[in-house]
């Protein structure tokens, strides 16, 4: 590749659902490579299968990239000089190229029916021959073609793979060679005129002037076919995009991460209140490191440091605990005003608050109490909901914990002690409860405070007790203890 060419990297998902962890790690590395080289990041939607790729998923994919902070220079919503960037809007282009390959002799019409192909595949398997296309229609004469056509058969367009092999230099795996006897002639266009992935992806990478293809290793085996399409398009070897096939992200059971062995949808993480910066941080360091043992990396740092040759060639293991730890860390690092801003949608969506100024004031006071204790933004909701409304719902499991005599005695004593507190503040609440329950009654702190905590907040897990009571106010605190008693 000539030195002067501007780097152009693309992320080209086929969103048949929400983007998953593997997609996002690919997108992140694509983005980082483009930003690091001051090149362009192109976002292309591979939606030739419009039954499975819906508008809703396309929109969701764009929203997810934006949410993560992965901005694109060309693609849906922003346009660009090589558009349209939805493959479903480029069907004429693929057709034109397939026909050109046909005219050049790089491709041929194949009249074999699916049943015939299936039967020959079976026969090949039985006699231990490779199962791919056997070349039956490779050298049909004009009269063969009209005879088959007269039988009512509608041909597909099939690419001719020459003898020999394809070798390319993968930025992560080094030199990779595919022997063509294992790469049979492949279909470019179905007999209804719709393109196959291999045609559309290769044509677009050429027309969009893509210089680097960083993508999942599941696509490694389609690379020799794509290179064949580049050749047919008249590209010379030094003009081909450079490939880097990223190793799989594995689940806990050491198989490829999927719905079966882990949570894969990025929407799932977003709904639970994982922060985009935590997801990017974690995925960036999953199988890549800048050469030190850092655990934190921002998008800006990733852009500055990213070096594709430092991507580990062996599979990376997705570790939920680690992601959670990073998320908790990022939450603790947020200024309260920012934590407030990010928590509000969760509180409003779950109908704990409507979002009025008084509620927001209470939340801003509660957030410092829980910031150290939460892993996701979603956890803010159960932690602060006791602060709203007069009553609190106590789950059976929680009530059972304090149904014994000691707990009831403790609650009665706590109620009396709290009723005497005149200036309702965290320190006077603490002093009153300690004097009564610990000093006078001789209880251990956990035994003393758990019943009060459950009575007032509804759960044995809550923000710190004295601060919680101070925030809740004297009237509601006493009313809740009385209600439980
Ligand atoms: N559209 C393909 C997919 O989502 C990826 C295409 C590519 O990166 O070459 O699996």
Short mmCIF file of C-alpha atoms and ligand atoms in Angstrom, two decimals:
data_model
loop_
_atom_site.label_atom_id
_atom_site.label_comp_id
_atom_site.label_asym_id
_atom_site.label_seq_id
_atom_site.Cartn_x
_atom_site.Cartn_y
_atom_site.Cartn_z
CA UNK A 1 0.00 0.00 0.00
CA UNK A 2 1.33 3.41 -0.89
CA UNK A 3 2.40 5.53 2.10
CA UNK A 4 0.33 8.53 1.11
CA UNK A 5 -3.04 6.86 1.21
CA UNK A 6 -5.30 8.18 3.94
CA UNK A 7 -6.28 5.45 6.38
CA UNK A 8 -9.95 4.52 6.09
CA UNK A 9 -11.37 1.93 8.48
CA UNK A 10 -14.91 0.67 8.51
CA UNK A 11 -17.22 -0.93 11.01
CA UNK A 12 -19.78 -2.89 9.02
CA UNK A 13 -22.30 -4.71 11.20
CA UNK A 14 -25.37 -6.62 10.04
CA UNK A 15 -27.61 -5.65 12.91
CA UNK A 16 -30.06 -8.54 13.19
CA UNK A 17 -30.53 -7.64 16.86
CA UNK A 18 -28.88 -5.33 19.37
CA UNK A 19 -25.13 -4.99 18.93
CA UNK A 20 -23.28 -7.39 21.17
CA UNK A 21 -20.04 -7.35 23.10
CA UNK A 22 -18.04 -8.79 20.19
CA UNK A 23 -19.39 -6.19 17.72
CA UNK A 24 -18.56 -3.40 20.09
CA UNK A 25 -15.03 -4.53 20.71
CA UNK A 26 -14.54 -4.64 16.93
CA UNK A 27 -16.10 -1.16 16.57
CA UNK A 28 -13.88 0.15 19.33
CA UNK A 29 -10.71 -1.14 17.70
CA UNK A 30 -11.84 0.11 14.27
CA UNK A 31 -12.53 3.53 15.74
CA UNK A 32 -9.24 3.55 17.67
CA UNK A 33 -7.25 2.59 14.60
CA UNK A 34 -8.86 5.35 12.54
CA UNK A 35 -8.39 7.96 15.25
CA UNK A 36 -4.83 6.90 16.01
CA UNK A 37 -3.82 7.25 12.39
CA UNK A 38 -5.86 10.45 11.92
CA UNK A 39 -7.77 8.60 9.27
CA UNK A 40 -11.49 8.20 8.68
CA UNK A 41 -13.92 5.96 10.52
CA UNK A 42 -16.66 4.74 8.20
CA UNK A 43 -19.85 3.17 9.54
CA UNK A 44 -21.63 0.96 7.03
CA UNK A 45 -24.77 -1.07 7.56
CA UNK A 46 -24.79 -4.49 5.89
CA UNK A 47 -28.53 -4.91 5.54
CA UNK A 48 -28.98 -6.86 2.33
CA UNK A 49 -31.00 -9.32 4.41
CA UNK A 50 -33.89 -6.98 5.10
CA UNK A 51 -35.93 -9.72 6.71
CA UNK A 52 -33.52 -9.91 9.60
CA UNK A 53 -31.93 -6.46 9.63
CA UNK A 54 -34.71 -4.04 10.55
CA UNK A 55 -34.83 -0.24 10.71
CA UNK A 56 -35.21 -0.52 14.44
CA UNK A 57 -31.96 -2.46 14.82
CA UNK A 58 -30.14 -0.10 12.47
CA UNK A 59 -31.25 2.87 14.56
CA UNK A 60 -30.30 1.04 17.75
CA UNK A 61 -26.82 0.31 16.37
CA UNK A 62 -26.26 3.99 15.60
CA UNK A 63 -27.58 4.98 19.04
CA UNK A 64 -25.26 2.51 20.73
CA UNK A 65 -22.17 3.82 18.93
CA UNK A 66 -23.13 7.38 19.84
CA UNK A 67 -23.79 6.43 23.43
CA UNK A 68 -20.36 4.85 23.66
CA UNK A 69 -18.74 7.93 22.17
CA UNK A 70 -17.59 6.22 18.97
CA UNK A 71 -18.23 8.98 16.44
CA UNK A 72 -18.05 8.20 12.73
CA UNK A 73 -16.92 10.40 9.86
CA UNK A 74 -19.04 8.78 7.16
CA UNK A 75 -22.14 6.68 7.41
CA UNK A 76 -25.79 6.80 8.39
CA UNK A 77 -26.94 10.17 9.75
CA UNK A 78 -23.75 11.96 8.70
CA UNK A 79 -23.51 10.98 5.03
CA UNK A 80 -20.22 11.24 3.15
CA UNK A 81 -18.74 11.15 -0.34
CA UNK A 82 -18.99 7.37 -0.81
CA UNK A 83 -22.60 6.80 0.22
CA UNK A 84 -25.20 5.55 0.51
CA UNK A 85 -23.88 3.65 3.53
CA UNK A 86 -26.77 1.20 3.76
CA UNK A 87 -26.16 -1.78 1.52
CA UNK A 88 -29.89 -2.13 0.84
CA UNK A 89 -29.61 1.17 -1.04
CA UNK A 90 -26.72 -0.06 -3.19
CA UNK A 91 -28.24 -3.13 -4.81
CA UNK A 92 -27.83 -1.76 -8.35
CA UNK A 93 -24.12 -1.32 -7.76
CA UNK A 94 -23.64 -4.98 -6.79
CA UNK A 95 -25.68 -6.13 -9.76
CA UNK A 96 -23.62 -4.07 -12.11
CA UNK A 97 -20.37 -5.52 -10.79
CA UNK A 98 -21.64 -9.10 -10.84
CA UNK A 99 -22.61 -8.63 -14.48
CA UNK A 100 -19.26 -7.10 -15.25
CA UNK A 101 -17.47 -10.11 -13.71
CA UNK A 102 -19.64 -12.31 -15.90
CA UNK A 103 -18.71 -10.38 -19.01
CA UNK A 104 -15.01 -10.51 -18.07
CA UNK A 105 -15.15 -14.27 -17.58
CA UNK A 106 -14.29 -14.00 -13.89
CA UNK A 107 -17.73 -15.33 -13.07
CA UNK A 108 -20.18 -17.65 -14.80
CA UNK A 109 -23.85 -18.56 -14.76
CA UNK A 110 -24.60 -21.59 -12.66
CA UNK A 111 -27.86 -23.44 -13.28
CA UNK A 112 -27.53 -26.12 -10.62
CA UNK A 113 -30.59 -26.40 -8.40
CA UNK A 114 -30.35 -26.61 -4.63
CA UNK A 115 -31.46 -30.24 -4.74
CA UNK A 116 -28.73 -31.13 -7.23
CA UNK A 117 -26.11 -29.32 -5.17
CA UNK A 118 -27.27 -31.06 -2.02
CA UNK A 119 -27.20 -34.49 -3.65
CA UNK A 120 -23.67 -33.92 -5.00
CA UNK A 121 -22.47 -32.61 -1.65
CA UNK A 122 -23.72 -35.79 0.00
CA UNK A 123 -22.04 -37.95 -2.63
CA UNK A 124 -18.77 -36.06 -2.23
CA UNK A 125 -18.90 -36.53 1.51
CA UNK A 126 -19.41 -40.25 1.11
CA UNK A 127 -16.43 -40.64 -1.18
CA UNK A 128 -14.28 -38.32 0.95
CA UNK A 129 -14.02 -35.55 -1.61
CA UNK A 130 -14.20 -31.85 -0.56
CA UNK A 131 -17.88 -30.89 -0.22
CA UNK A 132 -17.77 -27.50 -2.01
CA UNK A 133 -19.07 -26.66 -5.46
CA UNK A 134 -17.71 -29.12 -8.02
CA UNK A 135 -17.52 -26.74 -10.97
CA UNK A 136 -20.30 -28.42 -12.97
CA UNK A 137 -21.33 -25.20 -14.72
CA UNK A 138 -17.84 -23.72 -15.09
CA UNK A 139 -17.44 -24.36 -18.78
CA UNK A 140 -20.94 -24.48 -20.20
CA UNK A 141 -21.31 -23.65 -23.86
CA UNK A 142 -23.81 -21.16 -25.18
CA UNK A 143 -26.09 -24.00 -26.23
CA UNK A 144 -25.80 -25.70 -22.79
CA UNK A 145 -26.92 -22.46 -21.25
CA UNK A 146 -29.93 -22.01 -23.49
CA UNK A 147 -30.94 -25.64 -23.00
CA UNK A 148 -30.83 -25.27 -19.19
CA UNK A 149 -32.58 -21.97 -19.40
CA UNK A 150 -35.30 -23.53 -21.56
CA UNK A 151 -35.89 -26.05 -18.77
CA UNK A 152 -37.03 -23.07 -16.71
CA UNK A 153 -33.91 -22.93 -14.54
CA UNK A 154 -32.89 -19.50 -13.29
CA UNK A 155 -29.12 -19.18 -12.90
CA UNK A 156 -27.07 -17.68 -10.08
CA UNK A 157 -23.82 -15.85 -10.79
CA UNK A 158 -20.86 -17.76 -9.47
CA UNK A 159 -17.26 -16.58 -9.08
CA UNK A 160 -14.51 -18.64 -10.66
CA UNK A 161 -11.66 -19.40 -8.24
CA UNK A 162 -8.44 -19.98 -10.17
CA UNK A 163 -6.07 -22.76 -9.19
CA UNK A 164 -3.39 -21.90 -6.67
CA UNK A 165 -3.64 -20.12 -3.36
CA UNK A 166 -4.17 -16.74 -1.75
CA UNK A 167 -1.69 -15.35 0.77
CA UNK A 168 -2.13 -12.17 2.73
CA UNK A 169 -0.43 -10.59 5.68
CA UNK A 170 -2.79 -10.27 8.61
CA UNK A 171 -1.75 -7.56 11.07
CA UNK A 172 -2.53 -9.83 14.00
CA UNK A 173 -1.88 -13.35 12.69
CA UNK A 174 0.93 -12.67 10.27
CA UNK A 175 1.04 -14.46 6.94
CA UNK A 176 -2.09 -16.48 6.18
CA UNK A 177 -2.46 -18.75 3.15
CA UNK A 178 -5.58 -20.39 1.76
CA UNK A 179 -5.23 -23.17 -0.81
CA UNK A 180 -7.92 -22.71 -3.44
CA UNK A 181 -8.78 -26.37 -3.55
CA UNK A 182 -10.48 -25.59 -0.22
CA UNK A 183 -12.08 -22.41 -1.56
CA UNK A 184 -14.63 -23.56 -4.13
CA UNK A 185 -16.30 -21.29 -6.68
CA UNK A 186 -18.81 -19.22 -4.75
CA UNK A 187 -22.12 -17.52 -5.46
CA UNK A 188 -22.04 -13.75 -5.92
CA UNK A 189 -25.65 -13.17 -6.81
CA UNK A 190 -28.79 -15.24 -6.25
CA UNK A 191 -31.17 -15.89 -9.10
CA UNK A 192 -33.48 -13.16 -7.80
CA UNK A 193 -30.71 -10.61 -8.35
CA UNK A 194 -29.86 -10.17 -4.67
CA UNK A 195 -26.18 -10.07 -3.73
CA UNK A 196 -24.39 -12.34 -1.30
CA UNK A 197 -22.33 -10.98 1.57
CA UNK A 198 -19.01 -11.73 -0.12
CA UNK A 199 -19.87 -9.64 -3.15
CA UNK A 200 -21.40 -6.69 -1.32
CA UNK A 201 -18.70 -6.45 1.33
CA UNK A 202 -15.82 -6.57 -1.13
CA UNK A 203 -17.38 -4.17 -3.64
CA UNK A 204 -18.12 -1.67 -0.90
CA UNK A 205 -14.68 -1.91 0.66
CA UNK A 206 -13.18 -1.07 -2.73
CA UNK A 207 -15.64 1.69 -3.66
CA UNK A 208 -15.47 3.23 -0.20
CA UNK A 209 -11.67 3.20 -0.47
CA UNK A 210 -11.26 1.21 2.74
CA UNK A 211 -7.59 0.70 3.56
CA UNK A 212 -7.84 -1.39 6.75
CA UNK A 213 -10.29 -4.11 7.71
CA UNK A 214 -10.25 -4.98 11.40
CA UNK A 215 -12.98 -7.51 12.10
CA UNK A 216 -13.83 -10.70 13.93
CA UNK A 217 -11.90 -13.86 13.14
CA UNK A 218 -15.13 -15.62 12.17
CA UNK A 219 -14.71 -13.81 8.85
CA UNK A 220 -11.16 -14.99 8.25
CA UNK A 221 -12.21 -17.75 5.86
CA UNK A 222 -14.13 -15.34 3.64
CA UNK A 223 -10.99 -13.26 3.05
CA UNK A 224 -9.63 -15.24 0.04
CA UNK A 225 -13.02 -14.86 -1.64
CA UNK A 226 -13.06 -11.14 -1.00
CA UNK A 227 -9.55 -10.83 -2.39
CA UNK A 228 -10.76 -12.66 -5.49
CA UNK A 229 -13.45 -9.99 -5.92
CA UNK A 230 -10.82 -7.23 -5.57
CA UNK A 231 -8.83 -8.85 -8.36
CA UNK A 232 -11.87 -9.03 -10.58
CA UNK A 233 -12.49 -5.33 -9.87
CA UNK A 234 -9.06 -4.61 -11.28
CA UNK A 235 -7.28 -3.81 -8.00
CA UNK A 236 -3.58 -4.51 -7.76
CA UNK A 237 -2.14 -6.31 -4.75
CA UNK A 238 -0.73 -3.13 -3.23
CA UNK A 239 -4.18 -1.57 -3.34
CA UNK A 240 -5.95 -4.29 -1.37
CA UNK A 241 -7.13 -3.35 2.09
CA UNK A 242 -4.95 -4.66 4.89
CA UNK A 243 -6.67 -7.23 7.13
CA UNK A 244 -6.53 -7.75 10.87
CA UNK A 245 -8.72 -10.52 12.26
CA UNK A 246 -9.51 -10.01 15.91
CA UNK A 247 -9.63 -13.08 18.12
CA UNK A 248 -12.96 -14.11 19.61
CA UNK A 249 -14.21 -12.89 22.93
CA UNK A 250 -14.83 -16.02 24.96
CA UNK A 251 -17.38 -16.65 27.68
CA UNK A 252 -16.70 -18.14 31.10
CA UNK A 253 -16.95 -21.67 29.70
CA UNK A 254 -14.22 -20.94 27.15
CA UNK A 255 -16.48 -21.07 24.13
CA UNK A 256 -17.24 -18.03 22.00
CA UNK A 257 -19.24 -15.49 24.01
CA UNK A 258 -22.90 -15.79 23.09
CA UNK A 259 -26.35 -15.48 24.58
CA UNK A 260 -25.86 -18.97 25.93
CA UNK A 261 -22.86 -18.34 28.16
CA UNK A 262 -23.03 -14.68 29.05
CA UNK A 263 -24.80 -11.42 28.58
CA UNK A 264 -23.92 -10.26 25.12
CA UNK A 265 -26.26 -7.42 24.24
CA UNK A 266 -24.85 -3.96 24.91
CA UNK A 267 -28.44 -2.80 25.45
CA UNK A 268 -28.59 -5.14 28.46
CA UNK A 269 -25.61 -3.39 30.04
CA UNK A 270 -26.99 0.04 29.24
CA UNK A 271 -30.37 -0.76 30.79
CA UNK A 272 -28.70 -1.79 34.01
CA UNK A 273 -26.68 1.35 34.30
CA UNK A 274 -23.24 0.36 33.11
CA UNK A 275 -21.43 3.51 32.06
CA UNK A 276 -20.28 3.82 28.45
CA UNK A 277 -16.80 4.78 29.62
CA UNK A 278 -16.61 1.61 31.73
CA UNK A 279 -17.65 -0.60 28.82
CA UNK A 280 -15.14 1.06 26.48
CA UNK A 281 -12.42 0.87 29.12
CA UNK A 282 -13.03 -2.80 29.78
CA UNK A 283 -13.41 -3.88 26.15
CA UNK A 284 -10.40 -1.85 25.02
CA UNK A 285 -8.16 -3.76 27.38
CA UNK A 286 -9.72 -7.11 26.50
CA UNK A 287 -7.01 -8.62 24.39
CA UNK A 288 -5.09 -5.42 23.84
CA UNK A 289 -2.74 -3.43 26.03
CA UNK A 290 -0.51 -0.46 25.36
CA UNK A 291 2.40 -2.41 26.85
CA UNK A 292 2.00 -1.49 30.49
CA UNK A 293 -0.29 -3.08 33.05
CA UNK A 294 -2.77 -0.23 33.27
CA UNK A 295 -6.38 -1.00 34.10
CA UNK A 296 -7.75 2.36 33.06
CA UNK A 297 -7.94 3.83 29.64
CA UNK A 298 -10.14 6.60 28.28
CA UNK A 299 -11.24 6.83 24.66
CA UNK A 300 -8.79 9.69 24.10
CA UNK A 301 -5.93 7.61 25.48
CA UNK A 302 -7.02 4.63 23.41
CA UNK A 303 -6.96 6.78 20.29
CA UNK A 304 -3.52 8.02 21.20
CA UNK A 305 -2.01 4.63 22.09
CA UNK A 306 -3.79 2.07 19.93
CA UNK A 307 -1.46 -0.21 18.04
CA UNK A 308 -3.08 -3.13 16.28
CA UNK A 309 0.10 -5.20 16.41
CA UNK A 310 -0.30 -5.29 20.19
CA UNK A 311 -3.65 -7.09 19.94
CA UNK A 312 -3.24 -10.50 21.48
CA UNK A 313 -3.68 -13.24 18.90
CA UNK A 314 -5.24 -15.65 21.36
CA UNK A 315 -8.87 -15.38 22.44
CA UNK A 316 -9.82 -12.98 25.22
CA UNK A 317 -11.96 -14.03 28.15
CA UNK A 318 -14.90 -11.85 29.09
CA UNK A 319 -15.03 -11.38 32.87
CA UNK A 320 -18.23 -9.84 34.21
CA UNK A 321 -16.73 -9.31 37.68
CA UNK A 322 -13.97 -7.22 36.21
CA UNK A 323 -16.39 -5.12 34.18
CA UNK A 324 -18.48 -4.58 37.32
CA UNK A 325 -15.42 -3.54 39.28
CA UNK A 326 -14.48 -1.00 36.62
CA UNK A 327 -18.04 0.28 36.50
CA UNK A 328 -18.11 0.77 40.27
CA UNK A 329 -14.81 2.61 40.05
CA UNK A 330 -16.07 4.92 37.30
CA UNK A 331 -19.22 5.64 39.32
CA UNK A 332 -17.14 6.57 42.35
CA UNK A 333 -15.08 8.91 40.21
CA UNK A 334 -18.11 10.91 39.01
CA UNK A 335 -18.84 14.33 40.51
CA UNK A 336 -22.21 14.21 42.31
CA UNK A 337 -23.79 16.53 39.76
CA UNK A 338 -22.85 14.10 37.00
CA UNK A 339 -23.94 11.05 38.99
CA UNK A 340 -27.26 12.84 39.52
CA UNK A 341 -27.66 13.58 35.84
CA UNK A 342 -26.98 9.98 34.89
CA UNK A 343 -29.13 8.44 37.65
CA UNK A 344 -32.23 10.55 37.02
CA UNK A 345 -33.47 8.63 33.96
CA UNK A 346 -33.33 5.39 35.96
CA UNK A 347 -35.29 6.93 38.84
CA UNK A 348 -37.85 8.53 36.57
CA UNK A 349 -38.29 5.44 34.37
CA UNK A 350 -38.89 3.26 37.40
CA UNK A 351 -41.41 5.85 38.68
CA UNK A 352 -39.63 6.41 41.99
CA UNK A 353 -39.69 10.14 41.29
CA UNK A 354 -41.26 12.38 38.70
CA UNK A 355 -38.22 14.62 38.56
CA UNK A 356 -39.47 17.72 40.36
CA UNK A 357 -36.98 20.06 42.13
CA UNK A 358 -37.77 18.85 45.67
CA UNK A 359 -37.17 15.25 44.69
CA UNK A 360 -33.96 16.16 42.94
CA UNK A 361 -32.79 17.94 46.05
CA UNK A 362 -33.38 14.80 48.14
CA UNK A 363 -31.60 12.64 45.58
CA UNK A 364 -28.59 14.96 45.51
CA UNK A 365 -28.28 14.54 49.27
CA UNK A 366 -28.69 10.77 49.09
CA UNK A 367 -26.22 10.14 46.28
CA UNK A 368 -23.07 10.89 48.29
CA UNK A 369 -24.28 8.29 50.81
CA UNK A 370 -24.53 5.53 48.23
CA UNK A 371 -21.89 6.43 45.69
CA UNK A 372 -19.38 4.09 47.33
CA UNK A 373 -21.87 1.26 47.54
CA UNK A 374 -23.23 0.82 44.04
CA UNK A 375 -21.88 -1.04 41.04
CA UNK A 376 -24.41 0.15 38.46
CA UNK A 377 -26.65 3.19 38.10
CA UNK A 378 -29.66 0.88 38.24
CA UNK A 379 -28.80 0.14 41.86
CA UNK A 380 -29.54 3.74 42.80
CA UNK A 381 -33.25 2.97 42.45
CA UNK A 382 -33.71 0.42 45.26
CA UNK A 383 -31.20 2.32 47.41
CA UNK A 384 -33.10 5.62 47.48
CA UNK A 385 -36.72 4.67 46.86
CA UNK A 386 -37.43 4.55 50.62
CA UNK A 387 -36.96 8.32 50.69
CA UNK A 388 -40.12 8.86 48.69
CA UNK A 389 -43.71 8.32 49.78
CA UNK A 390 -44.97 7.81 53.30
CA UNK A 391 -44.85 4.08 53.57
CA UNK A 392 -42.25 1.56 52.78
CA UNK A 393 -42.88 -1.93 51.48
CA UNK A 394 -41.04 -4.58 53.45
CA UNK A 395 -40.54 -7.85 51.66
CA UNK A 396 -41.44 -11.02 53.51
CA UNK A 397 -37.79 -12.14 53.55
CA UNK A 398 -36.75 -8.90 55.21
CA UNK A 399 -39.60 -8.90 57.73
CA UNK A 400 -38.71 -12.45 58.73
CA UNK A 401 -35.22 -11.32 59.73
CA UNK A 402 -36.66 -9.12 62.49
CA UNK A 403 -39.69 -11.05 63.66
CA UNK A 404 -38.02 -12.25 66.87
CA UNK A 405 -38.53 -10.86 70.37
CA UNK A 406 -35.15 -9.11 70.53
CA UNK A 407 -35.85 -7.22 67.34
CA UNK A 408 -39.26 -6.12 68.51
CA UNK A 409 -37.84 -4.91 71.82
CA UNK A 410 -35.13 -3.09 69.95
CA UNK A 411 -37.64 -1.37 67.71
CA UNK A 412 -39.76 -0.21 70.64
CA UNK A 413 -36.72 1.18 72.41
CA UNK A 414 -35.47 2.83 69.23
CA UNK A 415 -38.83 4.47 68.69
CA UNK A 416 -38.86 5.94 72.18
CA UNK A 417 -35.29 7.14 71.93
CA UNK A 418 -35.90 8.77 68.55
CA UNK A 419 -39.10 10.43 69.72
CA UNK A 420 -36.97 12.33 72.26
CA UNK A 421 -34.58 13.73 69.67
CA UNK A 422 -35.40 17.40 69.31
CA UNK A 423 -32.86 18.56 66.76
CA UNK A 424 -33.20 15.95 63.97
CA UNK A 425 -29.67 15.54 62.67
CA UNK A 426 -27.42 12.67 61.80
CA UNK A 427 -25.30 13.16 64.96
CA UNK A 428 -28.16 13.47 67.41
CA UNK A 429 -29.89 10.45 65.85
CA UNK A 430 -26.73 8.44 66.22
CA UNK A 431 -26.19 9.59 69.80
CA UNK A 432 -29.75 8.70 70.79
CA UNK A 433 -29.70 5.24 69.22
CA UNK A 434 -26.28 4.37 70.59
CA UNK A 435 -27.13 5.49 74.12
CA UNK A 436 -30.33 3.50 74.17
CA UNK A 437 -29.58 0.36 72.21
CA UNK A 438 -25.88 -0.19 72.68
CA UNK A 439 -25.00 1.34 75.99
CA UNK A 440 -28.23 0.73 77.90
CA UNK A 441 -29.41 -2.51 76.32
CA UNK A 442 -25.92 -3.86 75.61
CA UNK A 443 -26.70 -4.92 72.00
CA UNK A 444 -24.12 -5.40 69.31
CA UNK A 445 -24.39 -2.68 66.61
CA UNK A 446 -25.65 -5.06 63.92
CA UNK A 447 -28.33 -6.51 66.18
CA UNK A 448 -29.30 -3.03 67.32
CA UNK A 449 -29.50 -1.28 64.00
CA UNK A 450 -30.76 -3.91 61.55
CA UNK A 451 -34.38 -3.81 62.78
CA UNK A 452 -34.42 -0.01 62.54
CA UNK A 453 -32.89 -0.14 59.11
CA UNK A 454 -35.44 -2.64 57.81
CA UNK A 455 -38.38 -0.83 59.42
CA UNK A 456 -37.41 2.48 57.91
CA UNK A 457 -35.82 1.65 54.55
CA UNK A 458 -37.53 -1.68 53.85
CA UNK A 459 -34.24 -3.51 53.41
CA UNK A 460 -31.19 -4.59 55.39
CA UNK A 461 -29.12 -3.06 52.59
CA UNK A 462 -29.43 0.70 52.54
CA UNK A 463 -27.40 3.87 52.66
CA UNK A 464 -25.76 4.53 56.04
CA UNK A 465 -28.46 4.43 58.70
CA UNK A 466 -28.17 7.71 60.61
CA UNK A 467 -27.85 9.78 57.45
CA UNK A 468 -30.82 7.93 55.97
CA UNK A 469 -33.01 8.73 58.97
CA UNK A 470 -31.87 12.35 58.93
CA UNK A 471 -32.83 12.64 55.26
CA UNK A 472 -36.16 10.91 55.74
CA UNK A 473 -37.25 13.21 58.59
CA UNK A 474 -38.55 12.52 62.07
CA UNK A 475 -42.23 12.12 61.25
CA UNK A 476 -41.82 9.50 58.60
CA UNK A 477 -39.13 7.65 60.56
CA UNK A 478 -41.35 7.29 63.63
CA UNK A 479 -44.40 6.47 61.54
CA UNK A 480 -42.60 3.63 59.80
CA UNK A 481 -41.31 2.11 63.02
CA UNK A 482 -44.81 2.33 64.53
CA UNK A 483 -46.34 0.82 61.44
CA UNK A 484 -44.04 -2.18 61.66
CA UNK A 485 -44.59 -2.64 65.36
N1 LIG B 1 -21.49 -7.55 8.23
C1 LIG B 1 -20.62 -8.54 8.77
C2 LIG B 1 -21.14 -9.03 10.11
O1 LIG B 1 -21.78 -8.32 10.81
C3 LIG B 1 -19.21 -8.05 8.98
C4 LIG B 1 -18.57 -7.61 7.74
C5 LIG B 1 -17.09 -7.40 7.83
O2 LIG B 1 -16.64 -6.84 8.84
O3 LIG B 1 -16.39 -7.75 6.89
O4 LIG B 1 -20.89 -10.14 10.48
#
